[in-house]
Short mmCIF file of C-alpha atoms in Angstrom, two decimals:
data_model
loop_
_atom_site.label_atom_id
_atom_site.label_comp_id
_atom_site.label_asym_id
_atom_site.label_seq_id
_atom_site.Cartn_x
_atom_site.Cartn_y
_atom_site.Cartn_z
CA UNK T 1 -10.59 47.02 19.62
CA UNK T 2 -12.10 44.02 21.18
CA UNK T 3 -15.81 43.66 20.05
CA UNK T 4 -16.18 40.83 22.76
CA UNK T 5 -18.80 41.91 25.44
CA UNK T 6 -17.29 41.65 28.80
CA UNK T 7 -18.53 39.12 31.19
CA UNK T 8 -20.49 41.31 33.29
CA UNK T 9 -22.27 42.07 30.36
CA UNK T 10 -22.64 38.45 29.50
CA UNK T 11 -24.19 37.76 32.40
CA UNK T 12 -26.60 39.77 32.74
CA UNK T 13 -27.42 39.53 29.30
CA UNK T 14 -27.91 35.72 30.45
CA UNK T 15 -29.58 36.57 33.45
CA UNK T 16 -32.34 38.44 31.45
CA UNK T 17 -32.63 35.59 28.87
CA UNK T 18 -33.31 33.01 31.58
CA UNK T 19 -35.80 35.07 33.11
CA UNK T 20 -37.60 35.56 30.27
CA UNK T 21 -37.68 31.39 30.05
CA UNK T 22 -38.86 31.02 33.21
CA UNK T 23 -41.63 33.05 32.40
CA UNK T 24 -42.50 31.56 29.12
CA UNK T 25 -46.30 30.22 29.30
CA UNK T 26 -45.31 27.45 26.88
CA UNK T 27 -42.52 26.27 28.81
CA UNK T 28 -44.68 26.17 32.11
CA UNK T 29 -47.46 24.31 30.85
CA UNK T 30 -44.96 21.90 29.59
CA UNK T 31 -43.49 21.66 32.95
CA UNK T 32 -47.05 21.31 34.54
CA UNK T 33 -48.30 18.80 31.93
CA UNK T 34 -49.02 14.67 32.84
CA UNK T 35 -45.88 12.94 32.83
CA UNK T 36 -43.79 15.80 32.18
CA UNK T 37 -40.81 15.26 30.39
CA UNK T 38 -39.10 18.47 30.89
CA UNK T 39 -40.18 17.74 34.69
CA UNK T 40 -37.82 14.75 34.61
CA UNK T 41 -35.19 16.00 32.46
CA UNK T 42 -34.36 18.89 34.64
CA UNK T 43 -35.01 17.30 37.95
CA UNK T 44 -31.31 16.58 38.74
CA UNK T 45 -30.27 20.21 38.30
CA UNK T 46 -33.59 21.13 40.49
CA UNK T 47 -32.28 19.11 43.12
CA UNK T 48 -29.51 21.39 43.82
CA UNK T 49 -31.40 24.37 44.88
CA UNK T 50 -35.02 22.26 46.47
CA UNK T 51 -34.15 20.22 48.69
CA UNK T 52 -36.81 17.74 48.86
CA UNK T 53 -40.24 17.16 47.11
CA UNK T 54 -42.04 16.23 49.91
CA UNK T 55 -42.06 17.63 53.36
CA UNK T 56 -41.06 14.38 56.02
CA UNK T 57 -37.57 14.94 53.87
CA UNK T 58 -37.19 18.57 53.44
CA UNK T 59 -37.72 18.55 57.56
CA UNK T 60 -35.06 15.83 57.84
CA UNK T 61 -32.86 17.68 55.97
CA UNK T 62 -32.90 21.25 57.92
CA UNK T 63 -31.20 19.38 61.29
CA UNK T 64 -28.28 19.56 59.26
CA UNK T 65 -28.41 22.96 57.73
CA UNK T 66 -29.26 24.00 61.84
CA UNK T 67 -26.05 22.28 62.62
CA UNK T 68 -24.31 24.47 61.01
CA UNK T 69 -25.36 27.62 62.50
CA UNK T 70 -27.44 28.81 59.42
CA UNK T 71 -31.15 30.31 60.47
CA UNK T 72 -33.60 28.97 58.06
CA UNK T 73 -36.60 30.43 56.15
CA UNK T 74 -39.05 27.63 54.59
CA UNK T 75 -41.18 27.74 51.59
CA UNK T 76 -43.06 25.50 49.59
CA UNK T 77 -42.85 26.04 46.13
CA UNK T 78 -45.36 26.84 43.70
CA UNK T 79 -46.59 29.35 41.41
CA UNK T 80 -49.72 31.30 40.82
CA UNK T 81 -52.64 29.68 41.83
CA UNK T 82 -56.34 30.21 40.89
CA UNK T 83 -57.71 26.64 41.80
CA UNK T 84 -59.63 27.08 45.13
CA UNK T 85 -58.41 22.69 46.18
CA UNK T 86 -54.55 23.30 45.58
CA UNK T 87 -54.96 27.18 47.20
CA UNK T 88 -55.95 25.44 50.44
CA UNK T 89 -53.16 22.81 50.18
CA UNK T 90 -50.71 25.06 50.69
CA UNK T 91 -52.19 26.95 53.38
CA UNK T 92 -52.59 23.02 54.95
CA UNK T 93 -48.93 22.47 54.18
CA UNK T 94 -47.62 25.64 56.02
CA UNK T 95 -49.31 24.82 58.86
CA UNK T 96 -48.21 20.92 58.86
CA UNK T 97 -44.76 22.59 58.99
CA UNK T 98 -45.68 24.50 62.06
CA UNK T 99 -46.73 21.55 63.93
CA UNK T 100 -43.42 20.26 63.17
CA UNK T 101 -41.01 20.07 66.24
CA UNK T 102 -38.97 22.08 66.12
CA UNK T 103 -40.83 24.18 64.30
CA UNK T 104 -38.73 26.66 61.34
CA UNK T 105 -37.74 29.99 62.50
CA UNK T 106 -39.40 31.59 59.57
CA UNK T 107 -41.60 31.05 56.56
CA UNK T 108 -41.92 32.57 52.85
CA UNK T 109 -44.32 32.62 50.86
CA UNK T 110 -46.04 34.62 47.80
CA UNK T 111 -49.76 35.42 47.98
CA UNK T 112 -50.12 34.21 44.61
CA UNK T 113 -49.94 31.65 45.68
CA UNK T 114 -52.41 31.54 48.82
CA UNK T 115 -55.40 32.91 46.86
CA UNK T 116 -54.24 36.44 45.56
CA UNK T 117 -55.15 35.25 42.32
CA UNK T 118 -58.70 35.09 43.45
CA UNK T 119 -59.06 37.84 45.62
CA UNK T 120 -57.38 40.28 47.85
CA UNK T 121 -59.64 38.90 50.63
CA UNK T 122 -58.56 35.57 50.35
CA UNK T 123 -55.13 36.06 50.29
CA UNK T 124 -55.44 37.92 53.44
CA UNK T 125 -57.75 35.15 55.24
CA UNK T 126 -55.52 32.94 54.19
CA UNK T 127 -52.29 34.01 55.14
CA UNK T 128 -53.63 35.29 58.25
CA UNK T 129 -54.35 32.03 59.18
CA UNK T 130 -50.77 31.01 58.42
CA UNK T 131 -49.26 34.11 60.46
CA UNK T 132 -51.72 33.37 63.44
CA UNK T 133 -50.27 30.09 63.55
CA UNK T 134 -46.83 31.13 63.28
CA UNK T 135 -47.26 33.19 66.06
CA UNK T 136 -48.32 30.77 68.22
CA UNK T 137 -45.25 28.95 67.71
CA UNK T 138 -42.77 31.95 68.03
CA UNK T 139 -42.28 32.20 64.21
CA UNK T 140 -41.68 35.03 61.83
CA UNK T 141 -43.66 35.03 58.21
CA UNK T 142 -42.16 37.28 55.86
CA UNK T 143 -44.60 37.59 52.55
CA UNK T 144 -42.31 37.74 49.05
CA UNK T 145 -43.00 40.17 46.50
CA UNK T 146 -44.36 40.00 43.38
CA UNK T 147 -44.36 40.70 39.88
CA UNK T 148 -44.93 45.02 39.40
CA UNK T 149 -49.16 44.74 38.57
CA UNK T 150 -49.58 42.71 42.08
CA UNK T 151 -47.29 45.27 44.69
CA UNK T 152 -50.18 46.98 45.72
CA UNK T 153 -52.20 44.43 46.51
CA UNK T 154 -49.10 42.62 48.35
CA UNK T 155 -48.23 45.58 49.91
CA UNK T 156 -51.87 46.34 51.44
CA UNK T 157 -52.29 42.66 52.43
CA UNK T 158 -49.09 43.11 54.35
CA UNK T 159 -50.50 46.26 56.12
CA UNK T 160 -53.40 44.63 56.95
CA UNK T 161 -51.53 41.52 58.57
CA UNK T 162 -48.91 43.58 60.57
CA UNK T 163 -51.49 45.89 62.04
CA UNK T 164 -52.44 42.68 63.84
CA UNK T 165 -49.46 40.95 64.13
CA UNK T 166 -46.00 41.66 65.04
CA UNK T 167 -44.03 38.51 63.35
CA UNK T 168 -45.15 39.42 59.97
CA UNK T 169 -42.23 40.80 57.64
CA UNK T 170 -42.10 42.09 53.60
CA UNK T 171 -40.00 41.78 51.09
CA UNK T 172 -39.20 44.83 49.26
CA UNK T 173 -37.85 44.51 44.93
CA UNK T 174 -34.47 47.30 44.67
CA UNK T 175 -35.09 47.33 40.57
CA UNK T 176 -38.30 48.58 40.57
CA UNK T 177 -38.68 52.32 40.80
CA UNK T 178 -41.81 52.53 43.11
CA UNK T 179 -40.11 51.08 46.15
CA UNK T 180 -38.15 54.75 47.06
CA UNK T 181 -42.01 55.41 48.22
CA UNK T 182 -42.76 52.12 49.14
CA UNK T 183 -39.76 51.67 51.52
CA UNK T 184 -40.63 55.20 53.23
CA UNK T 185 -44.19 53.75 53.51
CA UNK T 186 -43.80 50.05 55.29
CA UNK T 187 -39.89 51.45 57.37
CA UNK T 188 -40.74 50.85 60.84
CA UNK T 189 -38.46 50.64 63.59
CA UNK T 190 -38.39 46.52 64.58
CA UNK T 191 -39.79 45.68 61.54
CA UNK T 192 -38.60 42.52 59.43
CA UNK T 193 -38.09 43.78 55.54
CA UNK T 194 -36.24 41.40 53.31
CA UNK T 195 -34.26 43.71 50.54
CA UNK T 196 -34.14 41.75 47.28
CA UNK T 197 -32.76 43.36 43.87
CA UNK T 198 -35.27 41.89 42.04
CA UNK T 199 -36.28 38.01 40.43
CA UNK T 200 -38.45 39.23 37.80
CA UNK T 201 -38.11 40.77 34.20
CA UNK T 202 -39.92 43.97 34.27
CA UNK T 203 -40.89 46.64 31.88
CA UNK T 204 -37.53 49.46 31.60
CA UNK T 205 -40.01 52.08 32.35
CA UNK T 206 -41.11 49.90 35.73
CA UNK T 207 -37.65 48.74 36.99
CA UNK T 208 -34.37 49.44 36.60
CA UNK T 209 -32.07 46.54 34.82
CA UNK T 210 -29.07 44.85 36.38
CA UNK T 211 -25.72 46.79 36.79
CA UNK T 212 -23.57 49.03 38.75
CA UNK T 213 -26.70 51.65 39.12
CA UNK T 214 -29.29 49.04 40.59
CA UNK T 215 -25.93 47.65 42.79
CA UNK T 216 -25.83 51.40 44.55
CA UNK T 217 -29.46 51.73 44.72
CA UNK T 218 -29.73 48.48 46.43
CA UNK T 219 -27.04 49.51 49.12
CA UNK T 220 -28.45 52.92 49.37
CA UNK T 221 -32.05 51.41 49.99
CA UNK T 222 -30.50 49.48 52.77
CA UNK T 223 -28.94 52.26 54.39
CA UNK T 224 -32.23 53.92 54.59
CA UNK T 225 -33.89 50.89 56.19
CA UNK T 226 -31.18 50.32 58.95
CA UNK T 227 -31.09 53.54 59.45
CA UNK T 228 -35.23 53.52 59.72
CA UNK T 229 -34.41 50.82 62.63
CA UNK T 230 -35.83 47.75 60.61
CA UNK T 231 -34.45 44.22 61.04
CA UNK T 232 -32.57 44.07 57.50
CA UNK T 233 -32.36 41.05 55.94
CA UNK T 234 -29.85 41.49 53.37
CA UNK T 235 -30.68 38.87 50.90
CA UNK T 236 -27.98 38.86 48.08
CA UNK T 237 -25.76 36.51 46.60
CA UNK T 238 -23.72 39.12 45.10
CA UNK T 239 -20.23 38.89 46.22
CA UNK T 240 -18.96 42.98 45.34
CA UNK T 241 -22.01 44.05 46.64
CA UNK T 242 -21.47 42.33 50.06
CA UNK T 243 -17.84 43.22 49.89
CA UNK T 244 -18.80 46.96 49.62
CA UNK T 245 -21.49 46.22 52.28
CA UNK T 246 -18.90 45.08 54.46
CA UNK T 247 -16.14 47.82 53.46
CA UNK T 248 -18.52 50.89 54.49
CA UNK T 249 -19.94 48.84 58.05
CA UNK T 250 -23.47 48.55 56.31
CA UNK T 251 -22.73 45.13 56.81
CA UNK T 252 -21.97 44.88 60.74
CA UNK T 253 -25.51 47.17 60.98
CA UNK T 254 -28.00 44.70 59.02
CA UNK T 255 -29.64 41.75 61.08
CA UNK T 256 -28.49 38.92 58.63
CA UNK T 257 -27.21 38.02 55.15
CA UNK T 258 -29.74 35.57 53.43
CA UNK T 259 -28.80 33.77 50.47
CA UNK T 260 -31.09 30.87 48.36
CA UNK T 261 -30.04 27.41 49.27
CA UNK T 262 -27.86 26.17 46.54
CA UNK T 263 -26.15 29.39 45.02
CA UNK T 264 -23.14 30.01 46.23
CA UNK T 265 -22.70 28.33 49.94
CA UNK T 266 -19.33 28.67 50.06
CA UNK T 267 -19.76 32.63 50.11
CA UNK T 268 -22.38 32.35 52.55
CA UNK T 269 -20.28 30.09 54.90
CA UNK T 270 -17.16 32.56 54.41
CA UNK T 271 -19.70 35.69 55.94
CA UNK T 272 -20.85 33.08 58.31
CA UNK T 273 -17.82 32.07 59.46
CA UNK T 274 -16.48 35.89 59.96
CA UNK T 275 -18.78 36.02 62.50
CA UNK T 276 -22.30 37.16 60.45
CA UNK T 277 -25.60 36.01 61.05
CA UNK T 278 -26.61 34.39 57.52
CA UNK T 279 -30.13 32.54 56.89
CA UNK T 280 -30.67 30.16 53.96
CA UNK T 281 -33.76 30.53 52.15
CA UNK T 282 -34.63 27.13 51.73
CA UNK T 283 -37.30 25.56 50.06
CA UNK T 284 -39.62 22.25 49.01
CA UNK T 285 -42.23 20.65 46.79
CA UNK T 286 -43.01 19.71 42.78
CA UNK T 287 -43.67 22.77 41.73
CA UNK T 288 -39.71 24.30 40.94
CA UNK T 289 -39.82 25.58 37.29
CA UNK T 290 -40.07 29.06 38.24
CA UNK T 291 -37.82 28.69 41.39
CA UNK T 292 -34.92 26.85 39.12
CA UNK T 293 -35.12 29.26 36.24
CA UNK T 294 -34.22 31.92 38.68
CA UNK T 295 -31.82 30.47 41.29
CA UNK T 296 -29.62 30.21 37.62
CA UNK T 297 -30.74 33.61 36.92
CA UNK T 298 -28.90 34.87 39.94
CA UNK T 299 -25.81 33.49 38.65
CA UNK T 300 -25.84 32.72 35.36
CA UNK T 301 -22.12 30.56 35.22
CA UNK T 302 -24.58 28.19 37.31
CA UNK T 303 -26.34 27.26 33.82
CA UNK T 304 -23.07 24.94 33.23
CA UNK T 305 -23.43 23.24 36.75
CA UNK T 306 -26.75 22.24 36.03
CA UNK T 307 -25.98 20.42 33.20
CA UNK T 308 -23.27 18.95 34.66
CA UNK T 309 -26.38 18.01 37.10
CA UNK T 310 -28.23 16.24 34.28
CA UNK T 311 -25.50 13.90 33.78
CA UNK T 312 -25.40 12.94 37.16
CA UNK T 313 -28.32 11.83 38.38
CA UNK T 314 -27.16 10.63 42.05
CA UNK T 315 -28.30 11.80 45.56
CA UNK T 316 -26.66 15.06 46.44
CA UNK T 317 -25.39 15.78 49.25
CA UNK T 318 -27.47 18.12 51.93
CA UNK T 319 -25.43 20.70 53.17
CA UNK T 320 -22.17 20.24 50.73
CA UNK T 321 -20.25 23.63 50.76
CA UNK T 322 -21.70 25.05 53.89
#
């Protein structure tokens, strides 16, 4: 008998060790130190997935991902955020991107990192500002989602925003088990909800682990949402999942496909070129230990790329495989 785990298995066993990394208060504090050398180590790899550290180049760099008939969601990366200066930078840099002509179709962003780690009350002054002036400019905000202890307050910052607005959206985590109530609670016919299986490692009594199970219960989740008349984004990089998406018409009834800039373009231009609306989840800034650890996470054979990444440290090429 072979003993050999099979590469499913593998991989998620992977998938589960580099999440655990990311989250690693050692490693991040390295990352975050003066003169960071983990910072520059890793930077090359980073660069596939951000695609700029500051914001004149990150905007330069959408014309071409536009080009190419992708819509585009925007966020600046960071992490959670208690410091009351940096909180209001990144308010200030969402709304630098808004002034920018033409101005993204949609931005991301976690409350963490817009003053949830604070207060409730700033996170939702805060990112009302940011959906205020989104509106204004005709563009859609969808708020991530968070680690398990933080849902409630992200999901009652979201009712509080879309009670006032109408281009506010929410992402919603497939692994964990709360969100069969959760989806029934924020479902509303029109509605933006971004379905995600799930970036972080949870407890197993809080969220189920990766695997054929969590594969159905994502694609049953999304049946109930189209079905609820939201605007699905189906945000998955998972190539049998999109397959059986397609296969059972799910897939000609959600509003887009989203994948993370980076992992897996040539899968994304394949749906787009069939003839499916598919967004890019693009993003910018310094701050890219947590976002790095995860975009490899998602695919763990991606691990090898990267360092192929640290041993070439040349420009890279924006929009390659789309």
């Amino acid at each position: 008998m072979n003993s050999e785990p099979s590469q499913r298995v593998l991989h998620e066993a992977a998938s589960r060790g580099l999440r655990a990394l990311a989250a690693d208060e050692r490693c991040r504090s390295a990352f975050t130190a003066p003169g960071s050398v983990l910072q520059d180590i890793l930077s090359p790899a980073a660069r596939r997935y951000v695609l700029a550290a500051d914001r004149d180049e990150f905007l330069g760099h959408l014309a071409v991902l536009r080009e190419k008939s992708y819509g585009i969601t925007v966020e600046f990366v960071g992490e959670e955020n208690s410091d009351p200066a940096q909180i209001e930078q990144v308010v200030q840099e969402y709304l630098s991107v808004l002034a920018h002509d033409p101005v993204p179709g949609q931005l991301g962003f976690d409350l963490s990192n817009v003053g949830l780690t604070v207060s409730r009350e700033l996170a939702l002054e805060n990112s009302a500002r940011i959906v205020e002036a989104a509106a204004a400019k005709g563009c859609e905000v969808v708020l991530s989602m968070e680690r398990s202890p933080a849902v409630d307050a992200v999901l009652g910052v979201y009712r509080d925003l879309a009670e006032r607005y109408e281009n506010v959206g929410i992402t919603l985590q497939a692994h964990l088990y709360r969100s069969e109530q959760d989806i029934a609670a924020v479902a509303r016919p029109g509605r933006r909800v971004r379905l995600v299986k799930g970036a972080f490692q949870e407890p197993a009594d809080v969220a189920l682990g990766r695997g054929p199970a969590l594969d159905a219960r994502y694609l049953r989740f999304a049946e109930q949402l189209v079905d609820a008349g939201v605007r699905l984004s189906l945000a998955t990089q998972d190539p049998e999942m999109l397959a059986q998406a397609k296969a059972s018409g799910l897939l000609s009834r959600v509003d887009e496909i989203e994948m993370l800039h980076g992992v897996r373009p040539s899968l994304l231009r394949e749906y787009r070129d069939a003839g499916f609306a598919c967004r890019i989840y693009a993003t910018y800034g310094e701050n890219w230990w947590l976002h790095l650890l995860h975009r490899l996470a998602e695919h763990p054979p991606m691990v090898l790329t990267a360092l192929a990444d640290l041993a070439d440290r040349g420009e890279r090429t924006v929009g390659a495989g789309y």
